[in-house]
Coordinates of C-alpha atoms and ligand atoms in Angstrom, one line a residue:
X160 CA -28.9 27.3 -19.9
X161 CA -31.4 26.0 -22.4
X162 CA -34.8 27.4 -21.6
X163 CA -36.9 24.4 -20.7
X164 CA -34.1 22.2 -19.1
X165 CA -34.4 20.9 -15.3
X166 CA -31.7 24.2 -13.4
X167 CA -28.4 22.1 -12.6
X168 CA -28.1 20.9 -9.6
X169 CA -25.7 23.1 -7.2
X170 CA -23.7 21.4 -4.7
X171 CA -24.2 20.9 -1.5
X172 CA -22.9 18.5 1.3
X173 CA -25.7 16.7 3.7
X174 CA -24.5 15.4 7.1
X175 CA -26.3 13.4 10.4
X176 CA -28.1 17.1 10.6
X177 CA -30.1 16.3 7.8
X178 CA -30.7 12.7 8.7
X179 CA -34.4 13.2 8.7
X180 CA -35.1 15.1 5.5
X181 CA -33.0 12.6 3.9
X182 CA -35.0 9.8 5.7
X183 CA -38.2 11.3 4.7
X184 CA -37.3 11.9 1.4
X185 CA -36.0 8.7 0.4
X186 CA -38.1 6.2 2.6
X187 CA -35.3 5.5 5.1
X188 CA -36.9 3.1 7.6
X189 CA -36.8 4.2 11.2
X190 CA -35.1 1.5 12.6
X191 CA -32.1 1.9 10.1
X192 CA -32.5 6.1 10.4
X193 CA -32.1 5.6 14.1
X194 CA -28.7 3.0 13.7
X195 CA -27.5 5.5 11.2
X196 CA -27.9 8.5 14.0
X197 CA -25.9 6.7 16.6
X198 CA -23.1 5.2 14.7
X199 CA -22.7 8.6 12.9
X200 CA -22.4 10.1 16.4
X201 CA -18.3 8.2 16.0
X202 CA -18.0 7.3 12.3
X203 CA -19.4 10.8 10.7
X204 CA -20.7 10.8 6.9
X205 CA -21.2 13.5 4.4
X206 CA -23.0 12.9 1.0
X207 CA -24.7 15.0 -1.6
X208 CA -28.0 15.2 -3.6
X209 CA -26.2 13.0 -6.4
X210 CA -25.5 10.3 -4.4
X211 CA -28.7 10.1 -2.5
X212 CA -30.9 10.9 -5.8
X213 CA -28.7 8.7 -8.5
X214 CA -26.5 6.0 -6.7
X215 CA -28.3 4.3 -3.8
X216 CA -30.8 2.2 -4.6
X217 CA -33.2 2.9 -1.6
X218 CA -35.3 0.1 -2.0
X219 CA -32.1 -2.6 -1.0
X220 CA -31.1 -0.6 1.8
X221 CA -28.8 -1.7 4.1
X222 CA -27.8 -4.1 1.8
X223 CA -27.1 -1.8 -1.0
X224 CA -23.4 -1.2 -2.0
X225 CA -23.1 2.2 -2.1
X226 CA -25.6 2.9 1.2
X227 CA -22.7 0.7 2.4
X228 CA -20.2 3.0 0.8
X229 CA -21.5 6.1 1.9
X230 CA -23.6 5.5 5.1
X231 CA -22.9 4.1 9.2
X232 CA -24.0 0.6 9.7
X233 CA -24.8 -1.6 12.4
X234 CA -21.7 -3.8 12.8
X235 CA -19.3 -1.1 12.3
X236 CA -18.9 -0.8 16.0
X237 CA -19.3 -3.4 18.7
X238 CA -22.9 -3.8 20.0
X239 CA -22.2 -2.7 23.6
X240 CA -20.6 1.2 22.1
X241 CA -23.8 0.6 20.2
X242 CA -25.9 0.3 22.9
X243 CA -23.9 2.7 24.8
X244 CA -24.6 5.7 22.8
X245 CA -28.2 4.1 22.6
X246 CA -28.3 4.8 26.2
X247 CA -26.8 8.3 26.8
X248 CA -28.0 9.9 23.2
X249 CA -31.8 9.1 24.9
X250 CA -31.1 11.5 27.7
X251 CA -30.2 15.2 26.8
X252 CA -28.7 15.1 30.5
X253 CA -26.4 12.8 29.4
X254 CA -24.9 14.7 27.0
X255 CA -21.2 15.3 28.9
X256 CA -21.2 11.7 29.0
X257 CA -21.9 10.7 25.6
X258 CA -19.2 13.1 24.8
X259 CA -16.8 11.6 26.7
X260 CA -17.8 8.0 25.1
X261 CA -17.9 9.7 21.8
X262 CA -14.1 9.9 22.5
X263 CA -13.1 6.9 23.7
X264 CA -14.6 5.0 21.4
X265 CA -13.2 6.9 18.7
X266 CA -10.0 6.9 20.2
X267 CA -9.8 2.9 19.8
X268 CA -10.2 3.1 16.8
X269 CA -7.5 5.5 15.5
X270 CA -4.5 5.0 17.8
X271 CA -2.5 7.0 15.6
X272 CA -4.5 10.3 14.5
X273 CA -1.8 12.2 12.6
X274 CA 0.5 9.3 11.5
X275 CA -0.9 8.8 8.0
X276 CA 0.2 12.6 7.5
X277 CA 3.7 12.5 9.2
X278 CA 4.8 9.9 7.0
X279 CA 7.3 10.6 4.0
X280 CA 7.5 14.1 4.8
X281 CA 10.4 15.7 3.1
X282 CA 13.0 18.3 4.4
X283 CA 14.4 21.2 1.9
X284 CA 17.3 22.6 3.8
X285 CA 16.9 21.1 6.8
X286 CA 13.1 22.3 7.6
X287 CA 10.0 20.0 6.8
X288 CA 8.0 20.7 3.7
X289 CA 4.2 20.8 4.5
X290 CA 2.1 19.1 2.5
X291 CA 4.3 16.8 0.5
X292 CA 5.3 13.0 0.9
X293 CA 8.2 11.6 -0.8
X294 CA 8.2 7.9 -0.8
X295 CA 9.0 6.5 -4.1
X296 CA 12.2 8.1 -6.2
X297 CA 9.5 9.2 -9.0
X298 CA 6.5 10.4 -7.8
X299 CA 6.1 13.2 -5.2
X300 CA 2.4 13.3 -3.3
X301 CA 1.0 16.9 -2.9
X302 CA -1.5 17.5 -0.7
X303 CA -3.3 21.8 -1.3
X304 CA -4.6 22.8 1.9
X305 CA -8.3 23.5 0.3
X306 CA -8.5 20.0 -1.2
X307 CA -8.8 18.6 2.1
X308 CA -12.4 17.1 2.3
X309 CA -14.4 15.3 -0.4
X310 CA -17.9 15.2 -2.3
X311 CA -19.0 12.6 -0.1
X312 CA -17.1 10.4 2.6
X313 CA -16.5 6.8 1.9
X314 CA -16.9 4.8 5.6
X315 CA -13.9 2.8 5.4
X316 CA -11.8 5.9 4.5
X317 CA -8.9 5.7 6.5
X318 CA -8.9 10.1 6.2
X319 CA -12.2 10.0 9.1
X320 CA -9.8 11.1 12.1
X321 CA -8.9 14.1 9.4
X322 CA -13.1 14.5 8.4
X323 CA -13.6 14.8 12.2
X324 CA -10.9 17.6 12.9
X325 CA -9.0 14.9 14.8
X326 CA -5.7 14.9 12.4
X327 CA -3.5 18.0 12.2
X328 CA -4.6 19.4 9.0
X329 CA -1.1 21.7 9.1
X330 CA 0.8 18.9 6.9
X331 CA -1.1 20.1 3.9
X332 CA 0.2 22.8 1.8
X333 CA -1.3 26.7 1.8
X334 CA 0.2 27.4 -1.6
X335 CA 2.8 25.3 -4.0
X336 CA 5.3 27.7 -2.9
X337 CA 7.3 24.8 -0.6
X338 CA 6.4 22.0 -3.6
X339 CA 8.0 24.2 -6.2
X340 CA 11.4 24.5 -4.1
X341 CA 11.7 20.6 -3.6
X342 CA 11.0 20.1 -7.3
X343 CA 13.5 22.1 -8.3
X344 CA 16.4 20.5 -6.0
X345 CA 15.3 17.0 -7.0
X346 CA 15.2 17.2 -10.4
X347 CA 14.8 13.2 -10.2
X348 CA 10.9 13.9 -9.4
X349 CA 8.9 13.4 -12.9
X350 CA 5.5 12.6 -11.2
X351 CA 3.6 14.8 -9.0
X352 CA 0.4 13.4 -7.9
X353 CA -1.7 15.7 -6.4
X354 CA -4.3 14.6 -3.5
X355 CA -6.1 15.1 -0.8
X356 CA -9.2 14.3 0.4
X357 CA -10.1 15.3 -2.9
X358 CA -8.7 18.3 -4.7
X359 CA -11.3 18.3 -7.0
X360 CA -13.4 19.7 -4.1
X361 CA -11.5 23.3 -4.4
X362 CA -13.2 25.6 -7.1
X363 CA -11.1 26.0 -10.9
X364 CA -9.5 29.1 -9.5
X365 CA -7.9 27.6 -6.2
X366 CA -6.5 24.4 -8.4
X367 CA -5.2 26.7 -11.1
X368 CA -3.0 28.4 -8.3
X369 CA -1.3 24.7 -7.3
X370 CA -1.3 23.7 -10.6
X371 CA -0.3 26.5 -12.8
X372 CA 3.5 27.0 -11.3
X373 CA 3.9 23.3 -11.6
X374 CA 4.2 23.9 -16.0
X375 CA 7.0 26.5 -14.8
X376 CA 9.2 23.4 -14.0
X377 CA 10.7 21.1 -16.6
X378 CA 11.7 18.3 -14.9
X379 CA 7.7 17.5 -13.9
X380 CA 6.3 15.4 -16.7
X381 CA 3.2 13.8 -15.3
X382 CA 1.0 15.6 -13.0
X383 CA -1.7 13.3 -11.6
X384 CA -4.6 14.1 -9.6
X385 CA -6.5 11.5 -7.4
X386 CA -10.3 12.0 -6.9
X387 CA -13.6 10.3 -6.4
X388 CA -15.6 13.2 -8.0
X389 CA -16.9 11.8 -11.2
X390 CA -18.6 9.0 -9.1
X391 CA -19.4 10.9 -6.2
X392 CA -20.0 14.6 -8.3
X393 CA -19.7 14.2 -11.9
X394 CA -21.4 18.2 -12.4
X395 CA -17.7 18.8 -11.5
X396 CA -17.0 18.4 -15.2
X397 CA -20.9 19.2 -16.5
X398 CA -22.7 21.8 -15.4
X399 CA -20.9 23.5 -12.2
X400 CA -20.2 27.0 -13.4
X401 CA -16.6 26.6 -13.5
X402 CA -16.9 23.0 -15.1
X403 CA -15.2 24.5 -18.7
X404 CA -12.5 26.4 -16.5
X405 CA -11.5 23.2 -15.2
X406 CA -11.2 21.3 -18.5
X407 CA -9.9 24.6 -19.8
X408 CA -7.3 24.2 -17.1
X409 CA -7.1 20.3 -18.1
X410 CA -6.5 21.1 -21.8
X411 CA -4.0 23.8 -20.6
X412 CA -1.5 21.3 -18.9
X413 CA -2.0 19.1 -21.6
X414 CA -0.8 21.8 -24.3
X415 CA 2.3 21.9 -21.9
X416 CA 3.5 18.9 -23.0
X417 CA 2.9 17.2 -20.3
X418 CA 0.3 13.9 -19.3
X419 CA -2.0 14.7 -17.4
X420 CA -3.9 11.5 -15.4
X421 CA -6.9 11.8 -13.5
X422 CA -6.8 9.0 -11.4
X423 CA -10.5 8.6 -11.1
X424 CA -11.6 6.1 -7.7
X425 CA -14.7 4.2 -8.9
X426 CA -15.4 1.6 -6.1
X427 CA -18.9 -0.2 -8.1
X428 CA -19.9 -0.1 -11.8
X429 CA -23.0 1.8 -11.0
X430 CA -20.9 5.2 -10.5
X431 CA -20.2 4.8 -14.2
X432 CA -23.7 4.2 -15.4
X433 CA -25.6 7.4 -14.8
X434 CA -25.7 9.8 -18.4
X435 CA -23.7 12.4 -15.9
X436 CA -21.2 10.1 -15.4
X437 CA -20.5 9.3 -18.5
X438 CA -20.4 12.7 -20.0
X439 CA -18.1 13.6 -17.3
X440 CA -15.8 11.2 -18.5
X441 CA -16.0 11.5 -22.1
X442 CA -15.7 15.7 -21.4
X443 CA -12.7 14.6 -19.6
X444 CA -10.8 12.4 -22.1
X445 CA -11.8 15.4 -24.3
X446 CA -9.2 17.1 -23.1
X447 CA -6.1 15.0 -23.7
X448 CA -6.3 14.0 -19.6
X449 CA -6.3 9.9 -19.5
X450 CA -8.4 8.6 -17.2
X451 CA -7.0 5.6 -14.6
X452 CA -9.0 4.0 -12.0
X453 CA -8.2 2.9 -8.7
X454 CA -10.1 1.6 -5.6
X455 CA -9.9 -0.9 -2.8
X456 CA -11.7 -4.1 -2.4
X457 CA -14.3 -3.9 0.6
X458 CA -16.4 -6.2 2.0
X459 CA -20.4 -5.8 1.3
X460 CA -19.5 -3.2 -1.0
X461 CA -17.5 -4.9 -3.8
X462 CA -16.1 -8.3 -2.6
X463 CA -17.2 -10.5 -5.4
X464 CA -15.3 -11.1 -9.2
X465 CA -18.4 -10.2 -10.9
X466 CA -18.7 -6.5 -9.4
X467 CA -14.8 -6.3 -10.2
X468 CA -15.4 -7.5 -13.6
X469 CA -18.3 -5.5 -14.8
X470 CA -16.0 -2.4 -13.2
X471 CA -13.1 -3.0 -15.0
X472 CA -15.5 -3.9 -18.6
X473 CA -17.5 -0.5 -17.9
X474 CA -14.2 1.4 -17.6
X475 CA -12.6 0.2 -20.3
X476 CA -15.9 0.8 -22.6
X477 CA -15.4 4.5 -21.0
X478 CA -12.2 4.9 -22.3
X479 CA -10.6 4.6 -18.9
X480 CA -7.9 2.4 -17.7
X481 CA -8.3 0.1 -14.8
X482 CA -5.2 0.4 -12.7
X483 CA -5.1 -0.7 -9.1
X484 CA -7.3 -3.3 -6.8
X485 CA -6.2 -1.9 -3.5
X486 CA -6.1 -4.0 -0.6
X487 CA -8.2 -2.4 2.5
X488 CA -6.1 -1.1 5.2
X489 CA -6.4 -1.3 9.1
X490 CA -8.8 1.8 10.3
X491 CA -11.9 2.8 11.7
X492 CA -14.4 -0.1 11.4
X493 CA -11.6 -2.1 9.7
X494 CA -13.2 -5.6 10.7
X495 CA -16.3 -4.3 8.9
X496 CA -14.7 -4.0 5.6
X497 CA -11.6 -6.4 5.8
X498 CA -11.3 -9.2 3.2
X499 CA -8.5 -11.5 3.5
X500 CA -5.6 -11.8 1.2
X501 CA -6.3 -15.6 -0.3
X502 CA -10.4 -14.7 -0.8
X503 CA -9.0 -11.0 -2.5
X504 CA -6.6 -12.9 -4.4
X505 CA -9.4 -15.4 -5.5
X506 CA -11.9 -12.5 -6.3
X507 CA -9.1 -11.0 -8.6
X508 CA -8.3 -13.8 -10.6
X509 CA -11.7 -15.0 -11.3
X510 CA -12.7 -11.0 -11.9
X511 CA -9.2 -11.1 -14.5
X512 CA -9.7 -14.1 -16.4
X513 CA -12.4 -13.2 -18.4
X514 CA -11.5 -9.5 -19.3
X515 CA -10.4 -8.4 -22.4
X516 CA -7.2 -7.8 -22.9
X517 CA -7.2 -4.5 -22.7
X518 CA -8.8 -3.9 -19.5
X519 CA -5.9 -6.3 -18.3
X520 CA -4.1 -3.2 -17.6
X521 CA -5.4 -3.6 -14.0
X522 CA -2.9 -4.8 -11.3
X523 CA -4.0 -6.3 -7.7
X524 CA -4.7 -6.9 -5.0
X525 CA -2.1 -4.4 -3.8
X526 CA -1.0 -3.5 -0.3
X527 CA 0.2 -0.1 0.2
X528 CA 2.7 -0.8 2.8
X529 CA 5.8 0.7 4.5
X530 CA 8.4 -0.9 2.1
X531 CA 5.8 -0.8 -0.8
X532 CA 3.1 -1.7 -2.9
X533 CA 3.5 -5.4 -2.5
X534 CA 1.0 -7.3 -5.1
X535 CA -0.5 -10.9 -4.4
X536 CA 0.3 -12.9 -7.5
X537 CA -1.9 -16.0 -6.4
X538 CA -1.3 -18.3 -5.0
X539 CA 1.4 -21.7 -5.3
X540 CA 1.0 -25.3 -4.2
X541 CA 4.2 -26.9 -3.7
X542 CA 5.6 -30.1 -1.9
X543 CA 6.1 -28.3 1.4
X544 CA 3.1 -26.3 1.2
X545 CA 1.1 -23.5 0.0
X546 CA 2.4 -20.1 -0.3
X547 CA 1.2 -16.5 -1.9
X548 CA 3.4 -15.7 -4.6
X549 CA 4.0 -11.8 -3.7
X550 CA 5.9 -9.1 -5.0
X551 CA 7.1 -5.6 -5.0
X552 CA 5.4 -3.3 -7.2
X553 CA 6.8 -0.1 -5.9
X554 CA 9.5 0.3 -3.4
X555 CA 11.3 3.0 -1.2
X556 CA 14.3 1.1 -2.8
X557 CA 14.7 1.1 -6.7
X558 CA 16.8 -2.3 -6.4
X559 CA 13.6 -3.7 -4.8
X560 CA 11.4 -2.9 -7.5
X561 CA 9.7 -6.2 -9.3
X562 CA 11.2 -8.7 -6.9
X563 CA 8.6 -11.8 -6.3
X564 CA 9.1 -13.2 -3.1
X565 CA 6.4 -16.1 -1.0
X566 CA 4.5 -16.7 2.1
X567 CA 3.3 -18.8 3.7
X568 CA -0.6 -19.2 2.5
X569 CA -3.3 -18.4 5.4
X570 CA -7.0 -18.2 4.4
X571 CA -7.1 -15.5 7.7
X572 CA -4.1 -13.0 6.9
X573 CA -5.3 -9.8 6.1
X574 CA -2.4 -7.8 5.9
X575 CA 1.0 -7.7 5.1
X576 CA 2.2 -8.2 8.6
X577 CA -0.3 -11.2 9.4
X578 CA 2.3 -13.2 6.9
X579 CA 5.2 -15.6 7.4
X580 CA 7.9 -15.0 5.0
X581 CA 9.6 -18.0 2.9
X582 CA 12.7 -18.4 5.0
X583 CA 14.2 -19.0 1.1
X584 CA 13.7 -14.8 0.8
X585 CA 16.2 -13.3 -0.4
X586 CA 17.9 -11.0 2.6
X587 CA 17.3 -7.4 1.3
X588 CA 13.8 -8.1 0.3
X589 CA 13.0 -9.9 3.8
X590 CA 14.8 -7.4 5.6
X591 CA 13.0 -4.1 3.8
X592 CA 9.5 -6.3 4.6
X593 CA 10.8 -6.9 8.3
X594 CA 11.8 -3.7 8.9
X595 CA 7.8 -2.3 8.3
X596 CA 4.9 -3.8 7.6
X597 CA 2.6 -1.1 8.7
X598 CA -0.3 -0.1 5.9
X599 CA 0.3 3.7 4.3
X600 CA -2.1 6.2 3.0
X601 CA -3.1 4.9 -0.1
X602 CA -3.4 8.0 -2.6
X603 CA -6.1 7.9 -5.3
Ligands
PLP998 C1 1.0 4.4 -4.8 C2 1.9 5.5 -4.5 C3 2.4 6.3 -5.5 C4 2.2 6.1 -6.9 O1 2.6 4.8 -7.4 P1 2.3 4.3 -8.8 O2 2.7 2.9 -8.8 O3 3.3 5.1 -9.7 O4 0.9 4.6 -9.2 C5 3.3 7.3 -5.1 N1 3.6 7.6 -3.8 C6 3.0 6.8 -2.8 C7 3.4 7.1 -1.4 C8 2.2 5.7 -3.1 O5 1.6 5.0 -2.1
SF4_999 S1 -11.8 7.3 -0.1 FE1 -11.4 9.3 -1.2 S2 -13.5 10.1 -1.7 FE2 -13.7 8.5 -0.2 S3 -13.7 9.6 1.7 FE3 -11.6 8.9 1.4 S4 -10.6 10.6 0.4 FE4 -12.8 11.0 0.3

């Protein structure tokens, strides 16, 4: 280090146990400190000295986007569990009891704890392989067992059951040992996209052991790997100590042959204005990696076309390629967050229709469902109605791949499954939408 320049900062995670140095520190009001404890008694958050110092603007809170992103709110649960935990966190006698609600209230909303994990799972001679899911014919998702929490926790992550030891953490993968034997018996897998949480969480010697074997098999081309740390923790790539290791191991994968992606999850264009930022991403792109960016659209935190377009314009001037608008799926404090498909399909469009071509690389708003990413085109006013003009980006099934299908337009649906198909669909397509509609973990 430079003699005379600031020590880097060293990470390290603050929870609801440090709600009151971080409330003193930053000027948190009391009232909003106090609906911040009891929410985060359910809906837990975890943030760094990064976020709190350089992304939250303290004095908009609780209207600021990313105290939105990265803190409980009042609203996120109804007013009576609210007032409930109100009650019975007053009283230390209470305690068993406020457990108990605790529970139940988390229990409504996560009626499926470990199904986001199940999912996809594929079998190599007959025996599940932990820590993979298999979905579309390209692309295998890899999930290392120490890459299993984040920097900081977004609050409409649909991962909290896992943050709050609810989900089985045994579907990720201890080594690559079980990933390596399903590459090498489908040699039809070019894409492995390795997630998480956020694997950019595990130090430069745990990801070179899952990455490292992967240049040992031919038939993998791309090797992706989804994070949020240059928003949430761009010293990753600055001044951590292993921050050259890592773009060591970067340029190393590179020299393979291979593309590399980091598929970077920027959710507001102020996580690309800060000088670390930026020099996180330029050290990056350094390296031969390409950058793409990805992120869902969520209420009070990015629902309007000018926070889309300024995102897509700042990654673009970055050198980063805007991929995905995601649409928000059904979890946790879902109704918080939700935006329906005709104001998401608006939001896109107007964000779209000024960008520069380039930046038009961008596709959305996308649903991540159980036949596939299914993209809202717009939508179409015809004689006998309106309709969304829809269609399959991904599939399960190749043949379904690109097929534009309609339904019927609603200003309420959300969700695929809120939707009434175009009796005109063609069979296959409406039966492999029929047949599930459910949202799917949406990897970065
Ligand atoms: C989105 C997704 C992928 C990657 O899809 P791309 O369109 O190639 O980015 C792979 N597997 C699953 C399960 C996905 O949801
Ligand atoms: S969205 Fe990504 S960074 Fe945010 S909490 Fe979920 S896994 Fe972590």
């Amino acid at each position: 280090m430079t003699a005379g320049q600031p020590a880097p900062d060293r990470f390290r995670a603050y929870g609801p146990r440090h709600l009151d140095e971080i409330a003193a520190r930053h000027g948190l009001p009391d009232d909003i400190r106090e609906t911040v404890r009891r929410i985060s008694l359910v809906l837990p958050f975890r943030v760094n000295s990064y976020v709190l110092d350089e992304l939250i603007d303290w004095d908009d809170v609780p209207g600021d986007p990313m105290f939105q992103l990265t803190f409980p709110q009042r609203g996120m649960l109804p007013a009576d569990d609210e007032e409930r935990l109100a009650k019975l966190s007053a009283d230390p006698a209470d305690r068993p009891l406020l457990r108990e609600a605790v529970q139940e209230i988390r229990a409504r909303l996560n009626p499926h704890p470990s199904g986001q994990q199940e999912l996809n799972v594929p079998t190599l001679d007959g025996a599940r392989v932990p820590g993979l899911q298999h979905k579309y014919r390209e692309t295998v998702l890899y999930f290392p067992g120490q890459g299993q929490t984040c920097h900081a926790y977004c609050t409409y992550c649909f991962r909290w059951a896992q943050f709050i030891g609810d989900a089985d953490l045994r579907f990720a993968a201890p080594d690559p040992g079980g990933l390596l034997g399903y590459l090498r018996a489908h040699p039809e897998v070019h894409d492995v996209l390795v997630t998480g949480g956020d694997p950019m969480v595990m130090s430069t010697e745990r990801l070179r052991g899952h990455l490292e074997p992967l240049l040992d098999v031919a038939t993998v081309r791309t090797i992706r790997i989804g994070t949020k740390s240059v928003a949430y923790w761009p010293q990753r790539y600055t001044t951590d100590p292993d921050a050259d290791d890592v773009l060591r191991l970067f340029e190393q994968v590179v020299a393979s042959g291979r593309q590399l992606a980091v598929m970077a999850h920027f959710s507001h264009p102020r996580e690309l204005e800060s000088d670390l930022a930026r020099r996180a991403l330029a050290r990056i792109r350094a390296t031969g990696a390409v950058v793409y960016c990805q992120a869902p659209l969520i209420a009070r935190v990015n629902d309007d076309a000018a926070t889309w377009n300024a995102l897509w314009r700042a990654e673009l001037a970055a050198g980063a390629v805007p991929y995905y608008l995601f649409v928000e799926r059904d979890t946790g404090p879902y109704d918080y967050f939700k935006v329906p498909l005709a104001r998401a399909a608006e939001i896109f469009a107007d964000a779209y229709r000024t960008l520069p071509g380039l930046a038009r690389t961008v596709r959305g708003p996308v649903m991540s469902a159980t036949p596939g990413k299914v993209v809202v085109d717009g939508v179409e006013e015809t004689p006998e109605g309106s309709f969304f003009r829809l269609r399959m980006l991904q599939a399960r099934q190749p043949s379904l791949v690109g097929r534009p299908f309609r339904a019927r337009y609603s200003a309420t649906a959300a969700w695929l499954d809120d939707l009434e198909l175009d009796p005109a669909t063609p069979a296959d397509l409406a039966a492999a939408v029929r047949a599930g509609t459910a949202p799917e973990g949406t990897p970065r």
